Amino acid sequence: MSTIEQSVDVNVPIRTAYNQWTQFESFPEFMEGVESVKQLGDTRTAWAVEIAGVHREFEAEITEQHPDERVAWKSLGQPHQAGVVTFHHLSPETTRVTLQMEYEPEGFVETAGDWLQIVRLRVRGDLERFKTFIESRGNESGAWRGEVPGPHDRGGSGFGGGGVTVTDRPGDGGYGYDEPVPPRTVGQDYPPSSPLAPPGSGPLPGAGRRPGEEPPAAPGPRI
């Protein structure tokens, strides 16, 4: 299993960067080798891609999605791919977008030593083109701000052994917390050293509400 991580700072608010990333069918406009992405449902997409002359078609499932924070996915079937993109507030008009991927190469061509470098350079280029794409537009082409809770949000234990300690989360609070945050250990299906392990052990604020639904009013004083 090979791991790739790349980041880019984009000069748009975090909400704009996140909203545009949820428009998966626009990926061919800035992702090299992505021929098409079709939205099959809220959490499933169909991809056609080409890397170094190798054509692939596969479906992917969104495994976790929290507005302005993160989108995680995994491929269904082979070849195995999984990834997460996180959004970090640097300033009101600047966002750091970090893309992390785990990729399991197949065949002689994909296991050759330069294959990982090809993929790494392509991911870097994709992020740079995303930066150009969203900055030139100035606003998102659409948005899907629904929540897709991860297994840790649902309180499930379906993730295999091991855990990861989380002390930092993306979002409007900044690239890190201003105050120390007690570490939390959560189960996950990646090795403890993997960057793809999900954060947190409980649901995010508002995770149980539908998009656009207002939080319940605080109870008033008894008479």
PDB file of C-alpha atoms in Angstrom:
ATOM      1  CA  MET A   1       0.000   0.000   0.000  1.00  0.00           C
ATOM      2  CA  SER A   2       1.387   3.396  -1.007  1.00  0.00           C
ATOM      3  CA  THR A   3       0.448   6.668   0.681  1.00  0.00           C
ATOM      4  CA  ILE A   4       0.454  10.080  -0.978  1.00  0.00           C
ATOM      5  CA  GLU A   5      -0.132  13.448   0.692  1.00  0.00           C
ATOM      6  CA  GLN A   6      -0.155  16.881  -0.938  1.00  0.00           C
ATOM      7  CA  SER A   7      -1.499  20.313   0.087  1.00  0.00           C
ATOM      8  CA  VAL A   8      -2.267  23.625  -1.560  1.00  0.00           C
ATOM      9  CA  ASP A   9      -3.385  26.994  -0.179  1.00  0.00           C
ATOM     10  CA  VAL A  10      -6.280  28.525  -2.101  1.00  0.00           C
ATOM     11  CA  ASN A  11      -7.349  32.152  -1.850  1.00  0.00           C
ATOM     12  CA  VAL A  12     -11.042  31.569  -1.210  1.00  0.00           C
ATOM     13  CA  PRO A  13     -13.050  31.105   2.012  1.00  0.00           C
ATOM     14  CA  ILE A  14     -13.213  27.599   3.433  1.00  0.00           C
ATOM     15  CA  ARG A  15     -16.918  27.302   2.580  1.00  0.00           C
ATOM     16  CA  THR A  16     -16.247  28.092  -1.084  1.00  0.00           C
ATOM     17  CA  ALA A  17     -13.378  25.590  -1.353  1.00  0.00           C
ATOM     18  CA  TYR A  18     -15.412  22.844   0.308  1.00  0.00           C
ATOM     19  CA  ASN A  19     -18.558  23.499  -1.720  1.00  0.00           C
ATOM     20  CA  GLN A  20     -16.662  23.283  -5.008  1.00  0.00           C
ATOM     21  CA  TRP A  21     -14.965  20.026  -4.021  1.00  0.00           C
ATOM     22  CA  THR A  22     -18.369  18.399  -3.500  1.00  0.00           C
ATOM     23  CA  GLN A  23     -19.128  18.956  -7.199  1.00  0.00           C
ATOM     24  CA  PHE A  24     -17.514  15.679  -8.209  1.00  0.00           C
ATOM     25  CA  GLU A  25     -18.697  15.811 -11.823  1.00  0.00           C
ATOM     26  CA  SER A  26     -16.529  18.927 -12.322  1.00  0.00           C
ATOM     27  CA  PHE A  27     -13.326  17.001 -11.458  1.00  0.00           C
ATOM     28  CA  PRO A  28     -12.351  16.430 -15.133  1.00  0.00           C
ATOM     29  CA  GLU A  29     -12.016  20.221 -15.457  1.00  0.00           C
ATOM     30  CA  PHE A  30      -8.935  20.249 -13.217  1.00  0.00           C
ATOM     31  CA  MET A  31      -7.903  16.626 -12.580  1.00  0.00           C
ATOM     32  CA  GLU A  32      -5.489  15.220 -15.139  1.00  0.00           C
ATOM     33  CA  GLY A  33      -6.461  11.813 -16.465  1.00  0.00           C
ATOM     34  CA  VAL A  34      -9.984  11.920 -15.011  1.00  0.00           C
ATOM     35  CA  GLU A  35     -12.150  11.343 -18.064  1.00  0.00           C
ATOM     36  CA  SER A  36     -15.515  11.421 -16.305  1.00  0.00           C
ATOM     37  CA  VAL A  37     -17.181  11.270 -12.906  1.00  0.00           C
ATOM     38  CA  LYS A  38     -20.879  10.451 -12.666  1.00  0.00           C
ATOM     39  CA  GLN A  39     -22.885  11.013  -9.497  1.00  0.00           C
ATOM     40  CA  LEU A  40     -24.879   7.824  -8.902  1.00  0.00           C
ATOM     41  CA  GLY A  41     -26.311   8.939  -5.568  1.00  0.00           C
ATOM     42  CA  ASP A  42     -25.506  11.027  -2.521  1.00  0.00           C
ATOM     43  CA  THR A  43     -22.602   8.751  -1.578  1.00  0.00           C
ATOM     44  CA  ARG A  44     -21.645   6.870  -4.750  1.00  0.00           C
ATOM     45  CA  THR A  45     -19.804   7.939  -7.908  1.00  0.00           C
ATOM     46  CA  ALA A  46     -18.610   6.192 -11.082  1.00  0.00           C
ATOM     47  CA  TRP A  47     -15.145   7.095 -12.381  1.00  0.00           C
ATOM     48  CA  ALA A  48     -13.301   6.649 -15.669  1.00  0.00           C
ATOM     49  CA  VAL A  49      -9.590   7.515 -15.407  1.00  0.00           C
ATOM     50  CA  GLU A  50      -6.316   7.048 -17.262  1.00  0.00           C
ATOM     51  CA  ILE A  51      -2.874   7.096 -15.651  1.00  0.00           C
ATOM     52  CA  ALA A  52       0.311   6.454 -17.638  1.00  0.00           C
ATOM     53  CA  GLY A  53      -1.650   4.727 -20.386  1.00  0.00           C
ATOM     54  CA  VAL A  54      -3.616   2.486 -17.995  1.00  0.00           C
ATOM     55  CA  HIS A  55      -7.400   2.949 -18.265  1.00  0.00           C
ATOM     56  CA  ARG A  56      -9.547   2.223 -15.213  1.00  0.00           C
ATOM     57  CA  GLU A  57     -13.255   2.340 -14.477  1.00  0.00           C
ATOM     58  CA  PHE A  58     -14.501   1.945 -10.933  1.00  0.00           C
ATOM     59  CA  GLU A  59     -17.092   3.083  -8.440  1.00  0.00           C
ATOM     60  CA  ALA A  60     -16.279   4.943  -5.246  1.00  0.00           C
ATOM     61  CA  GLU A  61     -18.240   5.450  -2.052  1.00  0.00           C
ATOM     62  CA  ILE A  62     -18.193   8.498   0.222  1.00  0.00           C
ATOM     63  CA  THR A  63     -17.483   7.050   3.660  1.00  0.00           C
ATOM     64  CA  GLU A  64     -17.517  10.305   5.637  1.00  0.00           C
ATOM     65  CA  GLN A  65     -18.424  13.887   4.858  1.00  0.00           C
ATOM     66  CA  HIS A  66     -18.641  16.906   7.168  1.00  0.00           C
ATOM     67  CA  PRO A  67     -19.196  20.364   5.646  1.00  0.00           C
ATOM     68  CA  ASP A  68     -16.152  22.648   5.648  1.00  0.00           C
ATOM     69  CA  GLU A  69     -14.056  19.893   7.262  1.00  0.00           C
ATOM     70  CA  ARG A  70     -13.522  16.675   5.312  1.00  0.00           C
ATOM     71  CA  VAL A  71     -14.625  14.283   2.601  1.00  0.00           C
ATOM     72  CA  ALA A  72     -13.391  10.672   2.766  1.00  0.00           C
ATOM     73  CA  TRP A  73     -13.936   7.949   0.175  1.00  0.00           C
ATOM     74  CA  LYS A  74     -12.902   4.473  -0.877  1.00  0.00           C
ATOM     75  CA  SER A  75     -13.098   2.545  -4.128  1.00  0.00           C
ATOM     76  CA  LEU A  76     -15.456  -0.397  -4.417  1.00  0.00           C
ATOM     77  CA  GLY A  77     -13.648  -3.477  -5.656  1.00  0.00           C
ATOM     78  CA  GLN A  78     -10.201  -3.442  -7.233  1.00  0.00           C
ATOM     79  CA  PRO A  79      -7.864  -1.684  -7.439  1.00  0.00           C
ATOM     80  CA  HIS A  80      -8.104  -0.541  -3.830  1.00  0.00           C
ATOM     81  CA  GLN A  81      -7.946   3.203  -3.319  1.00  0.00           C
ATOM     82  CA  ALA A  82      -8.959   5.309  -0.347  1.00  0.00           C
ATOM     83  CA  GLY A  83      -8.536   8.944   0.417  1.00  0.00           C
ATOM     84  CA  VAL A  84      -9.554  11.980   2.382  1.00  0.00           C
ATOM     85  CA  VAL A  85      -9.486  15.677   1.592  1.00  0.00           C
ATOM     86  CA  THR A  86      -9.480  18.086   4.526  1.00  0.00           C
ATOM     87  CA  PHE A  87     -10.084  21.823   4.608  1.00  0.00           C
ATOM     88  CA  HIS A  88      -8.160  24.067   7.001  1.00  0.00           C
ATOM     89  CA  HIS A  89      -9.061  27.685   7.781  1.00  0.00           C
ATOM     90  CA  LEU A  90      -5.940  29.857   7.480  1.00  0.00           C
ATOM     91  CA  SER A  91      -7.710  33.216   7.235  1.00  0.00           C
ATOM     92  CA  PRO A  92     -11.180  34.443   6.223  1.00  0.00           C
ATOM     93  CA  GLU A  93     -10.045  34.370   2.576  1.00  0.00           C
ATOM     94  CA  THR A  94      -7.479  31.550   2.577  1.00  0.00           C
ATOM     95  CA  THR A  95      -7.962  27.793   2.918  1.00  0.00           C
ATOM     96  CA  ARG A  96      -5.466  24.945   2.987  1.00  0.00           C
ATOM     97  CA  VAL A  97      -6.689  21.905   1.077  1.00  0.00           C
ATOM     98  CA  THR A  98      -4.883  18.673   1.974  1.00  0.00           C
ATOM     99  CA  LEU A  99      -5.388  15.514  -0.063  1.00  0.00           C
ATOM    100  CA  GLN A 100      -4.254  12.162   1.323  1.00  0.00           C
ATOM    101  CA  MET A 101      -4.539   8.913  -0.617  1.00  0.00           C
ATOM    102  CA  GLU A 102      -3.774   5.253  -0.106  1.00  0.00           C
ATOM    103  CA  TYR A 103      -3.264   3.365  -3.324  1.00  0.00           C
ATOM    104  CA  GLU A 104      -2.642  -0.325  -3.945  1.00  0.00           C
ATOM    105  CA  PRO A 105      -0.848  -0.723  -7.293  1.00  0.00           C
ATOM    106  CA  GLU A 106      -1.682  -3.649  -9.566  1.00  0.00           C
ATOM    107  CA  GLY A 107       0.451  -5.363 -12.180  1.00  0.00           C
ATOM    108  CA  PHE A 108       4.047  -4.810 -13.238  1.00  0.00           C
ATOM    109  CA  VAL A 109       3.538  -1.301 -14.629  1.00  0.00           C
ATOM    110  CA  GLU A 110       1.891   0.032 -11.480  1.00  0.00           C
ATOM    111  CA  THR A 111       4.400  -1.590  -9.134  1.00  0.00           C
ATOM    112  CA  ALA A 112       7.378  -0.122 -10.987  1.00  0.00           C
ATOM    113  CA  GLY A 113       9.411   2.321  -8.935  1.00  0.00           C
ATOM    114  CA  ASP A 114       8.450   5.442 -10.903  1.00  0.00           C
ATOM    115  CA  TRP A 115       4.697   4.765 -10.778  1.00  0.00           C
ATOM    116  CA  LEU A 116       4.241   6.249  -7.314  1.00  0.00           C
ATOM    117  CA  GLN A 117       6.142   9.359  -8.377  1.00  0.00           C
ATOM    118  CA  ILE A 118       3.866   9.721 -11.408  1.00  0.00           C
ATOM    119  CA  VAL A 119       0.788   9.554  -9.188  1.00  0.00           C
ATOM    120  CA  ARG A 120       2.311  11.938  -6.630  1.00  0.00           C
ATOM    121  CA  LEU A 121       3.099  14.534  -9.302  1.00  0.00           C
ATOM    122  CA  ARG A 122      -0.371  14.165 -10.757  1.00  0.00           C
ATOM    123  CA  VAL A 123      -2.018  14.728  -7.366  1.00  0.00           C
ATOM    124  CA  ARG A 124       0.121  17.814  -6.848  1.00  0.00           C
ATOM    125  CA  GLY A 125      -0.837  19.099 -10.274  1.00  0.00           C
ATOM    126  CA  ASP A 126      -4.518  18.393  -9.608  1.00  0.00           C
ATOM    127  CA  LEU A 127      -4.440  20.531  -6.473  1.00  0.00           C
ATOM    128  CA  GLU A 128      -2.668  23.377  -8.274  1.00  0.00           C
ATOM    129  CA  ARG A 129      -5.269  23.238 -11.043  1.00  0.00           C
ATOM    130  CA  PHE A 130      -8.055  23.188  -8.443  1.00  0.00           C
ATOM    131  CA  LYS A 131      -6.535  26.351  -6.973  1.00  0.00           C
ATOM    132  CA  THR A 132      -6.532  28.039 -10.384  1.00  0.00           C
ATOM    133  CA  PHE A 133     -10.043  26.778 -11.140  1.00  0.00           C
ATOM    134  CA  ILE A 134     -11.739  28.037  -7.971  1.00  0.00           C
ATOM    135  CA  GLU A 135      -9.747  31.276  -7.692  1.00  0.00           C
ATOM    136  CA  SER A 136     -10.542  32.227 -11.296  1.00  0.00           C
ATOM    137  CA  ARG A 137     -14.242  31.578 -10.686  1.00  0.00           C
ATOM    138  CA  GLY A 138     -14.342  33.353  -7.342  1.00  0.00           C
ATOM    139  CA  ASN A 139     -17.308  31.247  -6.258  1.00  0.00           C
ATOM    140  CA  GLU A 140     -18.430  27.652  -6.310  1.00  0.00           C
ATOM    141  CA  SER A 141     -20.356  26.085  -9.197  1.00  0.00           C
ATOM    142  CA  GLY A 142     -22.629  24.281  -6.737  1.00  0.00           C
ATOM    143  CA  ALA A 143     -22.670  22.692  -3.299  1.00  0.00           C
ATOM    144  CA  TRP A 144     -23.796  19.616  -1.404  1.00  0.00           C
ATOM    145  CA  ARG A 145     -23.619  20.210   2.332  1.00  0.00           C
ATOM    146  CA  GLY A 146     -25.169  17.008   3.593  1.00  0.00           C
ATOM    147  CA  GLU A 147     -23.549  15.014   6.384  1.00  0.00           C
ATOM    148  CA  VAL A 148     -22.240  11.489   5.875  1.00  0.00           C
ATOM    149  CA  PRO A 149     -21.330  10.201   9.345  1.00  0.00           C
ATOM    150  CA  GLY A 150     -18.284   7.975   9.609  1.00  0.00           C
ATOM    151  CA  PRO A 151     -18.351   4.706  11.573  1.00  0.00           C
ATOM    152  CA  HIS A 152     -16.972   6.472  14.655  1.00  0.00           C
ATOM    153  CA  ASP A 153     -19.896   8.941  14.485  1.00  0.00           C
ATOM    154  CA  ARG A 154     -22.357   6.058  14.552  1.00  0.00           C
ATOM    155  CA  GLY A 155     -20.638   4.518  17.544  1.00  0.00           C
ATOM    156  CA  GLY A 156     -19.871   1.390  15.551  1.00  0.00           C
ATOM    157  CA  SER A 157     -16.955  -0.955  16.140  1.00  0.00           C
ATOM    158  CA  GLY A 158     -16.665  -2.277  12.606  1.00  0.00           C
ATOM    159  CA  PHE A 159     -13.184  -0.862  12.219  1.00  0.00           C
ATOM    160  CA  GLY A 160     -10.348  -3.229  12.848  1.00  0.00           C
ATOM    161  CA  GLY A 161      -7.906  -3.072  15.706  1.00  0.00           C
ATOM    162  CA  GLY A 162      -5.617  -0.198  16.512  1.00  0.00           C
ATOM    163  CA  GLY A 163      -6.394   3.468  16.851  1.00  0.00           C
ATOM    164  CA  VAL A 164      -5.099   6.909  16.124  1.00  0.00           C
ATOM    165  CA  THR A 165      -4.715   9.785  18.547  1.00  0.00           C
ATOM    166  CA  VAL A 166      -6.222  13.018  17.278  1.00  0.00           C
ATOM    167  CA  THR A 167      -5.179  16.413  18.615  1.00  0.00           C
ATOM    168  CA  ASP A 168      -6.030  18.603  15.623  1.00  0.00           C
ATOM    169  CA  ARG A 169      -9.072  19.002  13.398  1.00  0.00           C
ATOM    170  CA  PRO A 170      -9.669  21.187  10.359  1.00  0.00           C
ATOM    171  CA  GLY A 171     -12.409  23.755  10.028  1.00  0.00           C
ATOM    172  CA  ASP A 172     -13.164  27.306  11.021  1.00  0.00           C
ATOM    173  CA  GLY A 173     -11.270  26.989  14.300  1.00  0.00           C
ATOM    174  CA  GLY A 174      -7.974  27.362  12.469  1.00  0.00           C
ATOM    175  CA  TYR A 175      -5.282  24.985  11.323  1.00  0.00           C
ATOM    176  CA  GLY A 176      -5.014  23.796  14.909  1.00  0.00           C
ATOM    177  CA  TYR A 177      -6.733  24.557  18.161  1.00  0.00           C
ATOM    178  CA  ASP A 178      -5.890  27.679  20.124  1.00  0.00           C
ATOM    179  CA  GLU A 179      -6.093  25.649  23.328  1.00  0.00           C
ATOM    180  CA  PRO A 180      -4.715  22.150  23.954  1.00  0.00           C
ATOM    181  CA  VAL A 181      -7.272  19.462  23.136  1.00  0.00           C
ATOM    182  CA  PRO A 182      -7.260  16.166  25.050  1.00  0.00           C
ATOM    183  CA  PRO A 183      -6.299  13.421  22.595  1.00  0.00           C
ATOM    184  CA  ARG A 184      -8.975  10.963  21.572  1.00  0.00           C
ATOM    185  CA  THR A 185      -8.391   7.414  20.395  1.00  0.00           C
ATOM    186  CA  VAL A 186     -10.735   5.997  17.799  1.00  0.00           C
ATOM    187  CA  GLY A 187     -10.868   2.620  16.062  1.00  0.00           C
ATOM    188  CA  GLN A 188     -10.294   2.555  12.315  1.00  0.00           C
ATOM    189  CA  ASP A 189      -9.537   0.222   9.427  1.00  0.00           C
ATOM    190  CA  TYR A 190      -6.112   1.647   8.641  1.00  0.00           C
ATOM    191  CA  PRO A 191      -2.808   1.127  10.476  1.00  0.00           C
ATOM    192  CA  PRO A 192      -2.212   3.588  13.320  1.00  0.00           C
ATOM    193  CA  SER A 193       0.391   5.392  11.193  1.00  0.00           C
ATOM    194  CA  SER A 194      -2.012   5.958   8.303  1.00  0.00           C
ATOM    195  CA  PRO A 195      -3.002   9.578   7.548  1.00  0.00           C
ATOM    196  CA  LEU A 196      -6.430   8.352   6.460  1.00  0.00           C
ATOM    197  CA  ALA A 197      -7.697   7.434   9.908  1.00  0.00           C
ATOM    198  CA  PRO A 198     -10.885   9.381  10.747  1.00  0.00           C
ATOM    199  CA  PRO A 199     -10.794  12.012  13.498  1.00  0.00           C
ATOM    200  CA  GLY A 200     -12.859  12.207  16.661  1.00  0.00           C
ATOM    201  CA  SER A 201     -14.908   9.598  18.431  1.00  0.00           C
ATOM    202  CA  GLY A 202     -18.255  11.359  18.665  1.00  0.00           C
ATOM    203  CA  PRO A 203     -20.620  13.088  16.263  1.00  0.00           C
ATOM    204  CA  LEU A 204     -19.842  16.591  15.139  1.00  0.00           C
ATOM    205  CA  PRO A 205     -22.113  19.385  16.369  1.00  0.00           C
ATOM    206  CA  GLY A 206     -25.253  19.244  14.278  1.00  0.00           C
ATOM    207  CA  ALA A 207     -24.393  15.863  12.724  1.00  0.00           C
ATOM    208  CA  GLY A 208     -27.869  14.589  13.550  1.00  0.00           C
ATOM    209  CA  ARG A 209     -29.647  17.472  11.834  1.00  0.00           C
ATOM    210  CA  ARG A 210     -30.669  17.612   8.203  1.00  0.00           C
ATOM    211  CA  PRO A 211     -28.895  20.224   6.038  1.00  0.00           C
ATOM    212  CA  GLY A 212     -30.398  23.656   6.690  1.00  0.00           C
ATOM    213  CA  GLU A 213     -32.260  22.548   9.807  1.00  0.00           C
ATOM    214  CA  GLU A 214     -31.912  24.932  12.742  1.00  0.00           C
ATOM    215  CA  PRO A 215     -30.631  23.597  16.089  1.00  0.00           C
ATOM    216  CA  PRO A 216     -33.341  23.057  18.728  1.00  0.00           C
ATOM    217  CA  ALA A 217     -34.058  26.038  20.955  1.00  0.00           C
ATOM    218  CA  ALA A 218     -32.776  25.914  24.507  1.00  0.00           C
ATOM    219  CA  PRO A 219     -35.550  25.088  27.037  1.00  0.00           C
ATOM    220  CA  GLY A 220     -36.999  28.127  28.776  1.00  0.00           C
ATOM    221  CA  PRO A 221     -37.338  28.585  32.526  1.00  0.00           C
ATOM    222  CA  ARG A 222     -40.046  26.662  34.286  1.00  0.00           C
ATOM    223  CA  ILE A 223     -42.986  28.699  35.618  1.00  0.00           C
TER     224      ILE A 223
END
